[in-house]
Tab-separated table of C-alpha atoms in Angstrom:
chain	number	residue	atom	x	y	z
A	248	LEU	CA	-2.462	-14.040	-25.647
A	249	ARG	CA	-5.677	-12.488	-26.846
A	250	ARG	CA	-6.523	-8.825	-26.770
A	251	VAL	CA	-8.674	-7.750	-23.827
A	252	ALA	CA	-11.213	-4.964	-24.293
A	253	ALA	CA	-10.497	-1.714	-22.471
A	254	ASP	CA	-13.698	-1.953	-20.434
A	255	SER	CA	-13.025	-5.519	-19.227
A	256	TRP	CA	-10.224	-4.726	-16.784
A	257	VAL	CA	-10.103	-2.622	-13.614
A	258	ARG	CA	-7.580	-1.433	-11.064
A	259	ALA	CA	-8.507	-2.158	-7.463
A	260	GLY	CA	-7.217	0.540	-5.158
A	261	ARG	CA	-8.049	2.634	-2.111
A	262	SER	CA	-10.816	4.615	-3.784
A	263	LEU	CA	-13.491	4.135	-6.372
A	264	ALA	CA	-11.621	6.443	-8.724
A	265	ALA	CA	-8.579	4.172	-8.551
A	266	ALA	CA	-10.687	1.127	-9.301
A	267	MET	CA	-11.582	2.227	-12.815
A	268	ASP	CA	-9.737	3.356	-15.862
A	269	ALA	CA	-10.170	7.118	-16.184
A	270	ALA	CA	-11.206	6.876	-19.821
A	271	THR	CA	-14.237	4.686	-19.058
A	272	GLN	CA	-15.008	5.717	-15.496
A	273	ALA	CA	-17.922	8.089	-16.118
A	274	ALA	CA	-19.724	5.860	-18.607
A	275	SER	CA	-19.250	2.775	-16.440
A	276	VAL	CA	-20.667	4.455	-13.341
A	277	ILE	CA	-23.699	5.733	-15.242
A	278	GLU	CA	-24.401	2.228	-16.552
A	279	ARG	CA	-24.388	0.889	-12.969
A	280	LEU	CA	-26.509	3.534	-11.265
A	281	ASP	CA	-29.084	0.844	-10.517
A	282	LEU	CA	-26.595	-0.531	-7.976
A	283	VAL	CA	-26.051	2.831	-6.331
A	284	GLU	CA	-29.529	4.348	-6.343
A	285	PRO	CA	-31.054	2.157	-3.595
A	286	PHE	CA	-28.346	3.276	-1.180
A	287	ILE	CA	-28.456	6.958	-2.110
A	288	MET	CA	-32.271	7.272	-2.161
A	289	GLY	CA	-32.824	5.198	0.985
A	290	ARG	CA	-33.817	1.597	1.512
A	291	SER	CA	-37.475	2.314	2.205
A	292	ALA	CA	-39.763	4.994	3.584
A	293	ALA	CA	-40.013	2.957	6.777
A	294	GLY	CA	-36.330	3.339	7.424
A	295	GLY	CA	-36.800	6.637	9.224
A	296	GLY	CA	-34.587	9.691	9.044
A	297	ARG	CA	-30.823	9.720	8.761
A	298	GLY	CA	-28.101	11.230	10.822
A	299	LYS	CA	-28.700	12.857	14.216
A	300	GLY	CA	-32.203	12.396	15.453
A	301	GLY	CA	-33.039	10.129	12.565
A	302	GLY	CA	-34.563	7.413	14.676
A	303	GLY	CA	-31.902	4.779	14.078
A	304	GLY	CA	-31.819	4.911	10.290
A	305	ALA	CA	-28.577	4.480	8.396
A	306	SER	CA	-26.475	7.633	8.013
A	307	ALA	CA	-25.675	9.197	4.659
A	308	SER	CA	-22.041	8.154	5.080
A	309	ASP	CA	-23.149	4.544	5.628
A	310	ASP	CA	-25.218	4.685	2.455
A	311	LEU	CA	-22.333	6.173	0.503
A	312	ARG	CA	-19.934	3.515	1.778
A	313	ALA	CA	-22.378	0.728	0.934
A	314	ALA	CA	-22.937	2.191	-2.530
A	315	ARG	CA	-19.216	2.400	-3.148
A	316	ASP	CA	-18.678	-1.176	-1.966
A	317	ALA	CA	-21.464	-2.477	-4.202
A	318	LEU	CA	-20.115	-0.600	-7.201
A	319	GLU	CA	-16.543	-1.790	-6.653
A	320	ALA	CA	-17.706	-5.381	-6.219
A	321	SER	CA	-19.648	-5.175	-9.485
A	322	PHE	CA	-16.550	-4.046	-11.355
A	323	VAL	CA	-14.455	-6.842	-9.845
A	324	ALA	CA	-17.119	-9.451	-10.622
A	325	ASP	CA	-17.525	-8.384	-14.261
A	326	ALA	CA	-13.879	-7.727	-15.173
A	327	GLU	CA	-11.753	-10.270	-16.984
A	328	ILE	CA	-8.544	-8.871	-15.474
A	329	VAL	CA	-8.126	-7.106	-12.114
A	330	PHE	CA	-4.900	-5.240	-11.333
A	331	SER	CA	-4.107	-4.654	-7.673
A	332	THR	CA	-1.338	-4.195	-5.171
A	333	LEU	CA	-0.942	-7.044	-2.704
A	334	SER	CA	-2.355	-4.954	0.136
A	335	SER	CA	-5.437	-3.973	-1.884
A	336	THR	CA	-6.395	-7.614	-2.392
A	337	GLY	CA	-7.833	-7.464	1.124
A	338	ARG	CA	-10.528	-5.003	0.028
A	339	HIS	CA	-14.158	-5.886	0.661
A	340	ALA	CA	-14.878	-5.748	-3.070
A	341	PHE	CA	-13.180	-9.111	-3.581
A	342	ALA	CA	-15.079	-10.786	-0.754
A	343	ARG	CA	-18.386	-9.318	-1.957
A	344	ALA	CA	-17.755	-10.490	-5.513
A	345	ALA	CA	-16.970	-14.009	-4.263
A	346	ALA	CA	-20.039	-14.053	-2.006
A	347	ALA	CA	-22.227	-13.109	-4.974
A	348	GLY	CA	-21.281	-16.410	-6.616
A	349	GLY	CA	-19.157	-14.982	-9.400
A	350	PRO	CA	-16.822	-17.102	-11.528
A	351	GLY	CA	-13.810	-16.158	-9.394
A	352	PHE	CA	-10.288	-15.917	-10.733
A	353	ASP	CA	-8.915	-18.490	-13.118
A	354	THR	CA	-5.307	-17.279	-12.742
A	355	VAL	CA	-3.475	-15.307	-10.069
A	356	LEU	CA	-0.203	-13.648	-11.144
A	357	VAL	CA	2.068	-11.870	-8.663
A	358	ASP	CA	4.785	-9.679	-10.153
A	359	GLU	CA	8.031	-8.958	-8.240
A	360	ALA	CA	7.039	-11.851	-6.008
A	361	ALA	CA	10.547	-12.301	-4.615
A	362	GLN	CA	10.388	-8.803	-3.103
A	363	ALA	CA	7.135	-9.482	-1.234
A	364	SER	CA	6.801	-11.186	2.102
A	365	GLU	CA	5.215	-14.598	2.192
A	366	LEU	CA	2.188	-13.322	4.099
A	367	ALA	CA	1.558	-10.579	1.553
A	368	CYS	CA	1.516	-13.118	-1.271
A	369	LEU	CA	-0.793	-15.433	0.637
A	370	GLN	CA	-3.286	-12.591	0.962
A	371	ALA	CA	-3.345	-12.228	-2.812
A	372	LEU	CA	-3.911	-15.960	-3.278
A	373	ALA	CA	-6.898	-15.828	-0.930
A	374	VAL	CA	-8.864	-13.679	-3.408
A	375	GLY	CA	-8.758	-16.429	-6.005
A	376	PRO	CA	-10.354	-19.527	-4.470
A	377	GLY	CA	-10.446	-22.215	-7.087
A	378	ALA	CA	-7.806	-20.580	-9.280
A	379	ARG	CA	-6.272	-23.214	-11.520
A	380	ARG	CA	-2.972	-21.374	-11.986
A	381	VAL	CA	-0.758	-19.286	-9.733
A	382	LEU	CA	2.253	-17.607	-11.310
A	383	LEU	CA	4.938	-15.909	-9.233
A	384	VAL	CA	7.268	-13.694	-11.257
A	385	GLY	CA	10.436	-12.463	-9.582
A	386	ASP	CA	14.131	-12.838	-8.953
A	387	PRO	CA	15.237	-14.124	-5.518
A	388	ARG	CA	18.789	-12.941	-6.252
A	389	GLN	CA	17.703	-9.305	-6.221
A	390	LEU	CA	16.127	-7.280	-3.398
A	391	PRO	CA	14.358	-9.378	-0.743
A	392	ALA	CA	11.184	-8.449	1.089
A	393	THR	CA	11.585	-5.476	3.436
A	394	VAL	CA	11.116	-6.720	6.996
A	395	LEU	CA	12.431	-4.346	9.685
A	396	SER	CA	11.750	-6.506	12.734
A	397	SER	CA	14.778	-8.574	13.766
A	398	ALA	CA	12.464	-11.076	15.476
A	399	ALA	CA	10.485	-11.478	12.256
A	400	ARG	CA	13.676	-11.992	10.270
A	401	ALA	CA	14.849	-14.575	12.787
A	402	ALA	CA	11.575	-16.432	12.159
A	403	ALA	CA	12.260	-16.298	8.393
A	404	LEU	CA	9.291	-13.997	7.780
A	405	ASP	CA	11.416	-12.067	5.300
A	406	ARG	CA	11.404	-15.104	3.030
A	407	SER	CA	9.165	-14.798	0.017
A	408	LEU	CA	6.613	-17.359	-1.056
A	409	PHE	CA	8.606	-17.575	-4.284
A	410	GLU	CA	11.630	-18.848	-2.339
A	411	ARG	CA	9.595	-21.274	-0.257
A	412	LEU	CA	7.961	-22.883	-3.286
A	413	ALA	CA	11.240	-23.062	-5.193
A	414	ALA	CA	12.898	-24.788	-2.215
A	415	ALA	CA	9.956	-27.211	-2.036
A	416	GLY	CA	10.593	-28.337	-5.606
A	417	CYS	CA	7.908	-26.387	-7.480
A	418	PRO	CA	8.876	-25.827	-11.124
A	419	VAL	CA	10.892	-22.658	-11.733
A	420	HIS	CA	11.468	-21.374	-15.252
A	421	MET	CA	14.395	-18.983	-15.538
A	422	LEU	CA	14.336	-16.385	-18.306
A	423	THR	CA	17.933	-16.194	-19.521
A	424	CYS	CA	17.697	-13.903	-22.560
A	425	GLN	CA	17.775	-10.171	-21.827
A	426	TYR	CA	16.528	-7.434	-24.149
A	427	ARG	CA	17.334	-4.145	-22.406
A	428	MET	CA	20.949	-3.707	-21.363
A	429	HIS	CA	24.338	-3.464	-23.031
A	430	PRO	CA	26.199	-6.822	-23.123
A	431	ALA	CA	28.940	-5.327	-20.931
A	432	ILE	CA	26.358	-4.552	-18.249
A	433	ARG	CA	24.882	-8.030	-18.508
A	434	SER	CA	28.226	-9.788	-18.252
A	435	PHE	CA	28.983	-8.937	-14.606
A	436	PRO	CA	25.732	-10.129	-12.956
A	437	SER	CA	25.642	-13.108	-15.297
A	438	ALA	CA	29.080	-14.245	-14.181
A	439	HIS	CA	28.763	-13.438	-10.477
A	440	PHE	CA	25.132	-14.257	-9.684
A	441	TYR	CA	23.637	-16.430	-12.420
A	442	GLY	CA	26.380	-18.897	-13.308
A	443	GLY	CA	27.065	-17.280	-16.677
A	444	VAL	CA	23.780	-18.415	-18.225
A	445	LEU	CA	22.418	-14.986	-19.213
A	446	THR	CA	22.462	-14.170	-22.906
A	447	ASP	CA	21.728	-11.134	-25.082
A	448	ALA	CA	18.909	-10.869	-27.591
A	449	PRO	CA	19.914	-10.306	-31.240
A	450	ALA	CA	18.506	-6.781	-31.120
A	451	VAL	CA	20.914	-6.000	-28.276
A	452	THR	CA	24.023	-7.420	-29.890
A	453	ALA	CA	23.226	-5.815	-33.258
A	454	ALA	CA	22.736	-2.324	-31.841
A	455	PRO	CA	25.493	0.120	-32.953
A	456	PRO	CA	27.715	1.463	-30.151
A	457	GLU	CA	26.954	4.928	-28.825
A	458	PRO	CA	29.584	7.498	-29.860
A	459	PHE	CA	30.244	8.569	-26.264
A	460	TYR	CA	31.476	5.056	-25.412
A	461	ALA	CA	34.799	6.127	-26.938
A	462	HIS	CA	35.487	8.224	-23.833
A	463	PRO	CA	37.187	6.147	-21.107
A	464	LEU	CA	34.826	7.469	-18.399
A	465	LEU	CA	31.658	6.838	-20.400
A	466	VAL	CA	31.969	3.128	-21.106
A	467	PRO	CA	28.779	1.084	-20.607
A	468	TYR	CA	29.921	-0.484	-17.350
A	469	ALA	CA	32.717	0.448	-14.948
A	470	PHE	CA	33.692	0.214	-11.289
A	471	PHE	CA	35.157	3.209	-9.445
A	472	ASP	CA	37.250	2.707	-6.331
A	473	VAL	CA	36.016	5.255	-3.797
A	474	ALA	CA	37.632	3.670	-0.717
A	475	ARG	CA	39.646	6.846	-0.089
A	476	GLY	CA	36.944	9.228	-1.193
A	477	ARG	CA	34.966	11.507	1.073
A	478	GLU	CA	31.622	13.242	1.034
A	479	ALA	CA	31.421	17.016	0.689
């Protein structure tokens, strides 16, 4: 992996402010004023007035929206990496960047893909026509996609694209070494959900035990039987 410059990635979100890193936002906008100025100053003197009684010219809000769209599309087209939620991949900025004949996306990576519906993932893949690689990162043994409609669940619309591709025989690489949790915490899910294949990184096994583990109620992992308990 090579280091990516701070000004070569953007976040695509609901607003222009969310589409740019705060540290470089002001400078980046100033550099691209040539994209915004035609919309703010008006397309031509022959365009007539704006707003009520303007003779059919575009309104100021239309100009502002067009300026924002052009600016967002320019950031998407020039960035090496674009971060986005699945829903935000349907923004016009992506379509405008593609229509401008940009290089497109070489790789599409969807994180927590097993918790997203299949349709949501397909929307993300649509922004990267010609992408040579698609990586879905997730765990189908954890939380599934949230689908409230019983009819949709009956039609298997709660299934993730991750699950569909895995069932179709696409290569799946399972990461078995964990780096974050105590071995006692890892042991239960490893035995009950992953066939005992999970292992601990050397940094985890070499870590000294916390002093409070000596207390019987403060062990790293424990089950409490609350079958006869009650809420206050």
